[in-house]
C-alpha positions as MATLAB code, in Angstrom:
seq = 'MEGLFNFLTSLDGMLGGADWFPFVLLGVGLFFTIYLKFPQIRFFKHAWKVVTGKYDHNDDPGDTTHFRALTTALSGTVGTGNISGVAFAIFLGGPAALFWMWATAFLGMTTKFVEVTLSHKYRVKTEDGTMAGGPMYFMDRGLNMKWLAVAFAIATVISSFGTGNLPQSNGIATSIETTFGFEPWIVGSVLGILLALVILGGIQRIAAFTARVVPFMAVVYLIGALAVIFANIENVAPSFAAVISDAFTGSAAAGGFLGASLAYAFNRGVNRGLFSNEAGQGSAPIAHAAAKTKEPASEGMVSLLEPFIDTIIICTITGLVILSSGVWKEKHENVFDRSDMVFVAGEYTDTEEADKSQLYGFLNSVDGNEVESYTGAITVVNGSAVTGGFTLINARSVAEDVQYLVGSEDPFSGTLQIENGKPLKENLIIQGKSLVHSASLTTIAFTRGWFGDFGQYIVSIGLLLFAFSTAIAWSYYGDRAMTYLLGPRSIMPYRVIYVAGFVWASFSDTTLVWALSAVAIVVMTLPNLFGIVLLSKEMKATVNEYWQRVKENEK';
ca = [
      12.386  -16.449   -7.608;
       9.391  -18.714   -8.033;
      10.312  -20.621   -4.885;
      10.644  -17.379   -2.944;
       7.290  -16.189   -4.246;
       5.608  -19.426   -3.173;
       7.189  -19.149    0.273;
       6.089  -15.529    0.704;
       2.596  -16.327   -0.529;
       2.345  -19.180    1.955;
       3.646  -16.965    4.758;
       1.196  -14.203    3.838;
      -1.585  -16.765    3.940;
      -0.690  -17.562    7.537;
      -0.373  -13.864    8.492;
      -2.012  -11.026    6.541;
      -4.039  -13.389    4.393;
      -5.288  -15.380    7.370;
      -8.891  -15.057    8.485;
      -7.897  -13.779   11.928;
      -5.720  -10.836   10.879;
      -8.435   -8.426    9.636;
     -10.402   -9.042   12.833;
      -7.363   -8.246   14.980;
      -6.667   -5.040   13.042;
     -10.253   -3.823   12.950;
     -10.930   -5.120   16.448;
      -8.234   -2.923   17.984;
      -9.523    0.085   16.044;
     -13.102   -0.641   17.116;
     -12.060   -1.088   20.737;
     -10.294    2.293   20.874;
     -13.076    3.985   18.898;
     -15.609    2.975   21.562;
     -13.201    3.299   24.501;
     -12.235    6.881   23.526;
     -15.781    7.792   22.439;
     -15.279    8.134   18.673;
     -12.293   10.512   18.603;
     -12.233   10.487   14.781;
     -15.575   12.318   14.909;
     -15.252   14.297   18.153;
     -11.816   15.729   17.373;
     -12.026   15.993   13.577;
     -12.563   19.759   13.509;
      -9.979   20.371   16.219;
      -7.421   18.324   14.277;
      -7.641   20.717   11.320;
      -7.053   23.656   13.660;
      -3.930   22.027   15.033;
      -2.481   21.181   11.643;
      -3.011   24.723   10.339;
      -0.749   26.038   13.108;
      -3.263   27.583   15.513;
      -1.514   25.989   18.494;
       2.083   26.124   17.207;
       4.826   27.541   19.446;
       8.317   27.944   18.002;
       9.986   27.305   21.351;
       8.320   23.913   21.807;
      10.695   20.904   21.658;
      10.886   19.151   18.311;
      12.396   19.318   14.834;
       9.504   20.365   12.586;
       5.970   21.819   12.531;
       2.675   19.951   12.849;
       2.024   20.494    9.140;
       5.419   19.208    8.020;
       5.146   16.218   10.314;
       1.771   15.469    8.717;
       3.087   15.828    5.151;
       6.074   13.626    5.979;
       3.780   10.953    7.406;
       1.376   11.356    4.470;
       4.247   10.988    2.029;
       4.908    7.676    3.723;
       1.331    6.508    3.200;
       0.262    8.182   -0.056;
       2.127    6.015   -2.520;
       1.609    2.935   -4.649;
      -1.082    1.827   -2.209;
      -3.294    4.603   -3.544;
      -2.624    3.857   -7.201;
      -1.476    0.242   -7.481;
      -2.880   -1.071   -4.208;
      -6.469    0.010   -4.844;
      -6.349   -1.496   -8.323;
      -4.907   -4.725   -6.917;
      -7.601   -4.893   -4.227;
     -10.425   -4.405   -6.750;
      -8.816   -6.934   -9.097;
      -8.739   -9.530   -6.310;
     -11.877   -8.695   -4.352;
     -14.137   -6.698   -6.661;
     -15.930   -3.444   -5.708;
     -16.539   -4.753   -2.185;
     -12.826   -4.437   -1.428;
     -13.192   -0.647   -1.548;
     -15.879   -0.718    1.136;
     -13.598   -2.615    3.499;
     -10.832   -0.135    2.774;
     -13.231    2.574    4.010;
     -13.997    0.607    7.164;
     -10.293    0.096    7.778;
      -9.661    3.816    7.356;
     -12.494    4.933    9.647;
     -11.367    2.713   12.494;
      -7.753    3.337   11.531;
      -8.183    7.039   12.265;
      -8.522    6.104   15.936;
      -5.725    3.538   15.833;
      -3.322    6.080   14.363;
      -4.435    8.688   16.903;
      -3.502    6.279   19.694;
      -0.176    5.040   18.351;
       1.046    8.548   17.508;
       0.048   10.021   20.885;
       1.804    7.277   22.826;
       4.897    7.359   20.629;
       5.178   11.136   20.929;
       4.801   10.921   24.705;
       7.807    8.620   25.047;
      10.074   10.158   22.400;
      13.719   10.925   23.242;
      16.407   13.370   22.112;
      19.308   11.611   20.404;
      23.026   12.341   20.592;
      22.861   14.676   17.591;
      20.054   16.718   19.171;
      17.215   15.434   16.977;
      14.067   13.743   18.237;
      13.512   10.005   17.913;
      10.233    8.302   18.591;
       7.981    5.489   17.553;
       6.335    2.439   19.094;
       9.729    0.994   20.098;
      10.070    3.839   22.587;
       6.707    3.402   24.298;
       7.328   -0.347   24.363;
      10.709    0.209   25.997;
      10.056    3.199   28.278;
       6.305    2.840   28.848;
       5.848   -0.927   29.011;
       9.369   -1.875   30.063;
       9.364   -4.506   27.323;
      12.762   -4.136   25.712;
      12.324   -7.415   23.841;
       9.129   -6.190   22.190;
      10.743   -2.859   21.320;
      13.680   -4.633   19.674;
      11.339   -6.943   17.757;
       9.340   -3.961   16.499;
      12.449   -2.023   15.490;
      13.776   -5.000   13.528;
      10.377   -5.369   11.852;
      10.450   -1.649   11.013;
      13.768   -2.003    9.215;
      12.441   -4.981    7.259;
       9.178   -3.199    6.519;
      11.015   -0.084    5.355;
      12.099   -2.216    2.420;
       8.932   -4.302    2.020;
       6.480   -1.407    2.374;
       8.280    1.849    1.670;
      11.051    0.922   -0.708;
      10.688   -2.097   -2.989;
       7.012   -1.810   -4.046;
       7.342    1.965   -4.513;
      10.324    1.608   -6.850;
       8.671   -1.244   -8.704;
       5.427    0.698   -9.142;
       7.262    3.735  -10.512;
       9.334    1.709  -12.978;
       6.328   -0.277  -14.230;
       4.267    2.850  -14.855;
       7.107    4.781  -16.498;
       7.926    1.832  -18.757;
       4.271    1.405  -19.750;
       3.830    5.114  -20.475;
       7.185    6.336  -21.754;
       9.037    3.146  -22.670;
      12.074    3.757  -20.454;
      13.909    0.676  -19.196;
      13.114    0.002  -15.524;
      16.776   -0.195  -14.486;
      17.403    3.269  -15.914;
      14.444    4.716  -14.012;
      15.567    2.997  -10.815;
      19.159    4.211  -11.153;
      18.254    7.853  -11.755;
      15.740    7.951   -8.915;
      18.153    6.084   -6.671;
      20.638    8.945   -7.010;
      17.923   11.514   -6.221;
      16.778    9.432   -3.252;
      20.289    9.421   -1.827;
      20.597   13.191   -2.191;
      17.384   13.811   -0.246;
      17.710   11.312    2.600;
      21.274   12.356    3.450;
      19.820   15.644    4.714;
      17.860   13.958    7.506;
      14.404   14.931    8.782;
      14.805   18.657    8.045;
      15.408   18.118    4.331;
      12.861   15.301    4.154;
      10.159   17.423    5.812;
      10.910   20.419    3.582;
      10.710   18.234    0.472;
       7.441   16.546    1.413;
       5.795   19.829    2.487;
       6.152   21.041   -1.102;
       5.575   17.831   -3.014;
       2.609   16.251   -1.178;
       0.082   19.090   -1.776;
       1.203   19.488   -5.401;
       0.973   15.822   -6.267;
      -2.449   15.515   -4.631;
      -3.861   18.343   -6.765;
      -2.420   16.952  -10.023;
      -3.752   13.485   -9.317;
      -7.167   14.809   -8.286;
      -7.557   16.765  -11.543;
      -6.756   13.701  -13.649;
      -9.062   11.457  -11.640;
     -12.029   13.824  -11.777;
     -11.599   14.059  -15.558;
     -12.276   10.300  -15.729;
     -15.053   10.265  -13.144;
     -17.033   13.077  -14.784;
     -16.507   11.572  -18.241;
     -18.153    8.402  -16.928;
     -20.564   10.103  -14.558;
     -23.411    7.769  -15.488;
     -21.429    4.868  -14.007;
     -20.574    6.540  -10.700;
     -23.848    5.807   -8.886;
     -23.891    2.131   -9.990;
     -20.242    1.855   -8.894;
     -21.068    3.182   -5.436;
     -24.034    0.823   -5.250;
     -21.831   -2.128   -6.182;
     -19.289   -1.193   -3.513;
     -21.958   -1.177   -0.813;
     -24.086   -4.121   -1.933;
     -21.225   -6.444   -2.805;
     -19.628   -5.846    0.590;
     -22.550   -7.671    2.167;
     -23.539  -10.103   -0.569;
     -20.179  -11.012   -2.106;
     -21.840  -11.266   -5.503;
     -19.339   -9.301   -7.598;
     -17.193  -11.041  -10.176;
     -13.720   -9.685   -9.550;
     -11.433  -10.276  -12.475;
     -13.106  -12.341  -15.207;
     -14.194  -15.683  -13.806;
     -12.593  -15.352  -10.357;
     -15.648  -14.325   -8.393;
     -15.251  -12.533   -5.078;
     -16.585  -14.192   -1.982;
     -17.592  -11.942    0.892;
     -14.735  -13.236    3.050;
     -12.190  -12.800    0.257;
     -13.207   -9.216   -0.522;
     -13.200   -8.413    3.196;
      -9.716   -9.815    3.688;
      -8.198   -8.159    0.615;
      -9.857   -4.812    1.315;
      -8.631   -4.688    4.908;
      -5.143   -5.827    3.906;
      -4.824   -3.250    1.133;
      -6.356   -0.596    3.361;
      -3.603   -1.193    5.884;
      -0.976   -1.054    3.144;
      -2.380    2.268    2.011;
      -2.900    4.207    5.266;
      -0.614    2.202    7.590;
      -2.934    2.731   10.572;
      -1.818    0.220   13.179;
       1.477   -0.514   11.495;
       3.338    1.919   13.736;
       5.249    3.710   10.992;
       3.655    7.184   11.048;
       4.403    7.755   14.766;
       8.099    7.849   13.876;
       7.549   10.908   11.676;
       5.132   12.573   14.087;
       7.641   12.225   16.931;
       9.647   15.031   15.301;
       6.799   17.579   15.638;
       7.270   20.642   17.845;
       4.817   20.378   20.712;
       4.668   19.720   24.431;
       1.306   17.975   24.020;
       1.552   14.390   22.704;
      -2.217   14.232   22.163;
      -2.129   17.305   19.912;
       0.096   15.455   17.475;
      -2.227   12.484   17.767;
      -5.039   14.800   16.663;
      -3.058   15.683   13.535;
      -2.422   12.045   12.717;
      -6.071   10.988   12.709;
      -6.453   13.023    9.513;
      -4.053   10.739    7.640;
      -6.340    7.735    6.994;
      -9.119   10.173    6.061;
      -6.975   11.926    3.449;
      -5.141    8.855    2.263;
      -7.885    6.253    2.051;
     -11.319    7.815    2.349;
     -10.438   10.573   -0.149;
      -7.574    9.483   -2.420;
      -8.228    5.721   -2.509;
     -11.944    6.313   -3.081;
     -11.168    8.549   -6.027;
      -8.864    5.914   -7.518;
     -11.485    3.236   -6.949;
     -14.178    5.282   -8.681;
     -11.882    5.876  -11.648;
     -11.331    2.141  -12.046;
     -14.934    1.091  -11.442;
     -16.685    3.818  -13.445;
     -14.386    3.361  -16.441;
     -15.041   -0.377  -16.483;
     -11.415   -1.284  -17.289;
     -11.164   -3.700  -14.360;
     -13.394   -6.179  -16.227;
     -11.682   -5.821  -19.620;
      -8.742   -7.671  -21.139;
      -5.781   -5.586  -22.251;
      -2.565   -6.203  -24.162;
       0.286   -6.824  -21.729;
       3.428   -8.820  -21.033;
       2.688  -11.662  -18.628;
       4.566  -12.020  -15.332;
       5.543  -15.626  -14.665;
       4.010  -15.534  -11.206;
       0.701  -14.308  -12.683;
       0.322  -17.032  -15.301;
      -0.311  -20.773  -15.271;
      -0.960  -23.371  -17.986;
      -3.823  -25.759  -17.205;
      -4.684  -29.042  -18.883;
      -7.701  -28.878  -21.188;
      -9.246  -26.123  -23.260;
     -11.433  -23.589  -21.441;
     -13.001  -20.196  -21.969;
     -14.068  -17.592  -19.449;
     -17.257  -16.842  -21.346;
     -18.946  -20.163  -20.503;
     -20.372  -20.550  -16.997;
     -19.347  -24.215  -16.710;
     -15.745  -23.405  -17.627;
     -15.681  -20.389  -15.315;
     -16.866  -22.534  -12.429;
     -14.140  -25.125  -12.996;
     -11.401  -22.525  -13.374;
     -12.619  -20.759  -10.250;
     -12.255  -24.038   -8.398;
      -8.723  -24.506   -9.700;
      -7.539  -21.008   -8.762;
      -9.118  -21.172   -5.317;
      -8.214  -24.799   -4.531;
     -11.856  -25.836   -4.117;
     -12.271  -29.431   -2.987;
     -13.380  -31.737   -5.788;
     -12.039  -29.497   -8.526;
     -10.948  -31.497  -11.596;
      -8.771  -28.920  -13.389;
      -5.040  -29.651  -13.179;
      -1.848  -27.835  -14.054;
      -0.507  -28.714  -17.502;
       2.682  -30.699  -17.939;
       3.896  -31.482  -21.436;
       5.279  -30.046  -24.651;
       3.786  -27.234  -26.734;
       4.799  -26.717  -30.345;
       5.235  -23.045  -31.217;
       5.667  -21.708  -34.738;
       6.458  -18.063  -35.410;
       5.393  -17.053  -31.929;
       2.047  -18.888  -31.920;
       1.157  -22.239  -30.347;
      -0.007  -24.765  -32.969;
      -0.862  -27.575  -30.553;
      -3.822  -27.671  -28.194;
      -4.856  -29.477  -25.061;
      -4.044  -26.615  -22.707;
      -5.274  -23.186  -21.602;
      -3.050  -20.303  -20.520;
      -4.411  -18.313  -17.591;
      -2.909  -14.932  -16.800;
      -4.072  -12.562  -14.073;
      -7.032  -14.839  -13.298;
      -8.393  -14.726  -16.851;
      -8.025  -16.845  -19.971;
      -5.296  -15.269  -22.090;
      -6.081  -14.372  -25.692;
      -3.951  -13.598  -28.794;
      -0.925  -15.092  -27.032;
       2.537  -14.583  -28.524;
       5.761  -16.321  -27.473;
       8.876  -14.221  -27.990;
      12.606  -14.476  -27.446;
      14.035  -11.113  -26.548;
      11.652   -8.217  -27.018;
      10.536   -8.802  -30.605;
      11.771  -12.117  -32.065;
       9.007  -14.759  -32.370;
       9.885  -18.081  -30.788;
       9.706  -21.287  -32.818;
      10.263  -24.724  -31.375;
       9.093  -26.978  -28.602;
       8.196  -25.354  -25.304;
       8.321  -27.596  -22.243;
       5.736  -26.908  -19.521;
       6.046  -28.435  -16.059;
       3.376  -28.045  -13.371;
       1.845  -25.143  -15.261;
       5.052  -23.143  -15.727;
       7.304  -22.823  -18.839;
      10.849  -24.141  -18.277;
      12.449  -21.751  -20.770;
      13.690  -18.814  -18.670;
      14.305  -16.146  -21.341;
      10.881  -16.540  -22.931;
       8.555  -13.544  -23.098;
       4.838  -14.323  -23.250;
       2.386  -11.569  -24.086;
      -1.214  -11.206  -25.137;
      -4.565   -9.996  -23.856;
      -5.703  -10.630  -20.303;
      -6.917   -8.777  -17.252;
      -4.337   -6.484  -15.672;
      -3.866   -5.197  -12.138;
      -1.821   -2.813   -9.998;
      -0.370    0.334  -11.610;
      -1.097   -0.878  -15.150;
      -4.838   -1.073  -14.437;
      -4.992    2.435  -12.971;
      -2.934    3.794  -15.870;
      -5.382    2.383  -18.413;
      -8.354    3.705  -16.423;
      -6.970    7.252  -16.551;
      -7.081    7.157  -20.372;
     -10.898    6.780  -20.282;
     -11.559   10.411  -19.364;
     -11.527   13.874  -20.890;
      -7.746   13.836  -21.249;
      -7.771   10.648  -23.334;
      -4.376    8.981  -23.712;
      -2.754   11.940  -21.974;
      -4.315   10.665  -18.757;
      -1.680    7.944  -18.529;
       0.964   10.621  -18.043;
      -0.908   11.955  -15.024;
      -0.761    8.507  -13.427;
       2.921    8.170  -14.236;
       3.737   11.583  -12.781;
       1.469   11.005   -9.789;
       2.929    7.569   -9.145;
       6.432    8.926   -9.482;
       5.824   11.671   -6.924;
       3.661    9.569   -4.598;
       5.960    6.577   -4.528;
       9.206    8.528   -4.443;
       8.066   10.588   -1.473;
       6.962    7.375    0.245;
      10.414    5.901   -0.212;
      11.917    9.058    1.291;
       9.662    8.950    4.355;
      10.312    5.255    4.944;
      14.050    5.781    4.816;
      13.591    8.017    7.843;
      11.496    5.385    9.613;
      14.194    2.810    8.977;
      17.069    4.962   10.118;
      15.240    5.852   13.369;
      14.774    2.127   13.983;
      18.455    1.518   13.257;
      19.332    4.334   15.660;
      17.337    2.596   18.370;
      18.917   -0.790   17.641;
      22.561    0.022   16.915;
      23.061    3.735   17.409;
      23.757    6.642   14.997;
      26.726    4.912   13.347;
      24.401    2.388   11.740;
      22.447    5.023    9.810;
      24.829    5.460    6.868;
      25.221    1.720    6.064;
      21.448    1.398    6.275;
      20.944    4.252    3.808;
      23.395    2.731    1.320;
      21.558   -0.604    1.385;
      18.220    1.214    1.211;
      19.192    3.045   -1.981;
      20.614   -0.156   -3.514;
      17.353   -1.979   -2.770;
      15.385    0.836   -4.400;
      17.385    0.440   -7.616;
      17.108   -3.372   -7.590;
      13.339   -3.392   -7.105;
      12.788   -1.280  -10.218;
      13.414   -4.280  -12.459;
      12.259   -7.146  -10.202;
       9.019   -9.125  -10.549;
       5.878   -7.115   -9.669;
       3.994   -9.860   -7.906;
       7.024  -10.952   -5.892;
       7.439   -7.445   -4.497;
       3.754   -7.218   -3.524;
       4.047  -10.601   -1.785;
       7.057   -9.368    0.175;
       5.293   -6.163    1.184;
       2.234   -8.075    2.412;
       4.375  -10.128    4.800;
       6.400   -7.136    6.016;
       3.265   -5.204    6.942;
       1.977   -7.850    9.322;
       5.361   -8.499   10.915;
       5.427   -4.846   11.973;
       1.760   -4.424   12.836;
       1.158   -7.149   15.410;
       3.698   -5.964   18.046;
       2.413   -2.403   17.695;
      -1.220   -3.370   18.224;
      -0.245   -5.473   21.221;
       1.631   -2.533   22.745;
      -1.074    0.105   22.364;
      -3.722   -2.169   23.863;
      -1.563   -2.624   26.962;
      -1.333    1.171   27.308;
      -5.037    1.846   26.745;
      -5.693    3.294   30.219;
      -2.728    5.628   29.962;
      -3.890    6.719   26.533;
      -7.361    7.589   27.799;
      -5.955    9.629   30.689;
      -3.564   11.494   28.363;
      -6.357   12.456   25.960;
      -8.757   13.521   28.698;
      -6.132   15.719   30.348;
      -5.219   17.336   27.040;
      -8.826   17.997   26.054;
      -9.536   19.532   29.431;
      -6.637   21.962   28.978;
      -7.861   22.880   25.483;
     -11.329   23.684   26.784;
      -9.949   25.786   29.634;
      -7.700   27.777   27.299;
     -10.591   28.490   24.924;
     -12.793   29.968   27.652;
];
């Protein structure tokens, strides 16, 4: 697993973690924002009219209403990215990461408007009478680039696991285990059965499910979040100030001694913003292609609301909960993931500036850094190390009150071999106090409000509903891609593997799953961005024609 993690991390560094990727993503959004004259502002009011059914016609071609198409697409985006992803971004990049998530969402409103409009325009009716659409169809039928369409469809299938399946299951299981103590494999198995029951019903059952669940889960989560924000109201203004100022100065210390450079916060914020709202990834157009309408641009109008709801509203609320409560800078009792921890030679603390500087250099591979990974033997008695000469770092902070256990409770005694910073003993559990990230960080933050410890249950319920509905929506994206690639007969085998992957991910390593999702996102995004840029003139003509008809009908 460690080798796979290192490979995925390296691959992510060349793709989503590379300096060029955020500029490509934001650059396309900025281009269309200017080219289409700020549609996210011009059409914002009209979009709400469309989604509320003002322009609905029952005899229009399609499988579901504008509203249900929106809730299905939202269920695909409102998931662990809003709960775990925001926490992970702040952990890595500090408050500034939230600012770049906003920027990604604002420009992403236009990107999603474009990709949905074009995908809806080139949708087709399948053999079973249902609609199928998505970027693979405008690549095939609009650009006559079958090779690009096939590449995108393959990437969609992969991303359905890396974005919509594995991290969602993992986030649910982690939160439920932290809050209620249930074994992850039990949670994954039960939800896997429920997932199978829903997705076998196709888009009609999926849309009906999400139309009920999405509004409910948003209200529950909002109530819990506001209880924390108002309980820490004196910290809200400073949190907002830090988000803005640190975005341009890069002065925030994200996670103990890490320190967030401007470039690092920018990259992580944009990357997590994409994971959250999926603008540019090309996933949402698959759901919107099922909407009943003769006007492709009208469904594009509906879709531009998604990044606004998902990121500018929900992710901001999560970010304020974490920042105002202060938990992102505190150490908490937790079990350490192997991929999160490393033993370094020498004894350091993250309270001394000199030590922090050296550890920062080690974690960020700064040239001239003298800190090295530890290799050697550690003597452990009754769960505690009795020899020195090393420092254990977990989640980018110096671990405290460390305990070494065999099984869940038995203290380890003996000699522990460490090689290149990692323990060789596989069944060893290491726990103690350190910074935390992802769902665990958000869960702790929700206990710092008016609801006290009960707040953790709101996160668990919210994460369960958010992530489960995301997994449902992404199963539909994947089976539409499989339909394009191999035909309707491939749908059932895909669904079986999809459910099995959901169960497996519930008890797999957290950081490994996030690394996989980061790679999958980029593999899907790049072909989509390339395709919509090539169709920019057609997009502009389609929007102008639609808007002209709207104005004439309203006279």
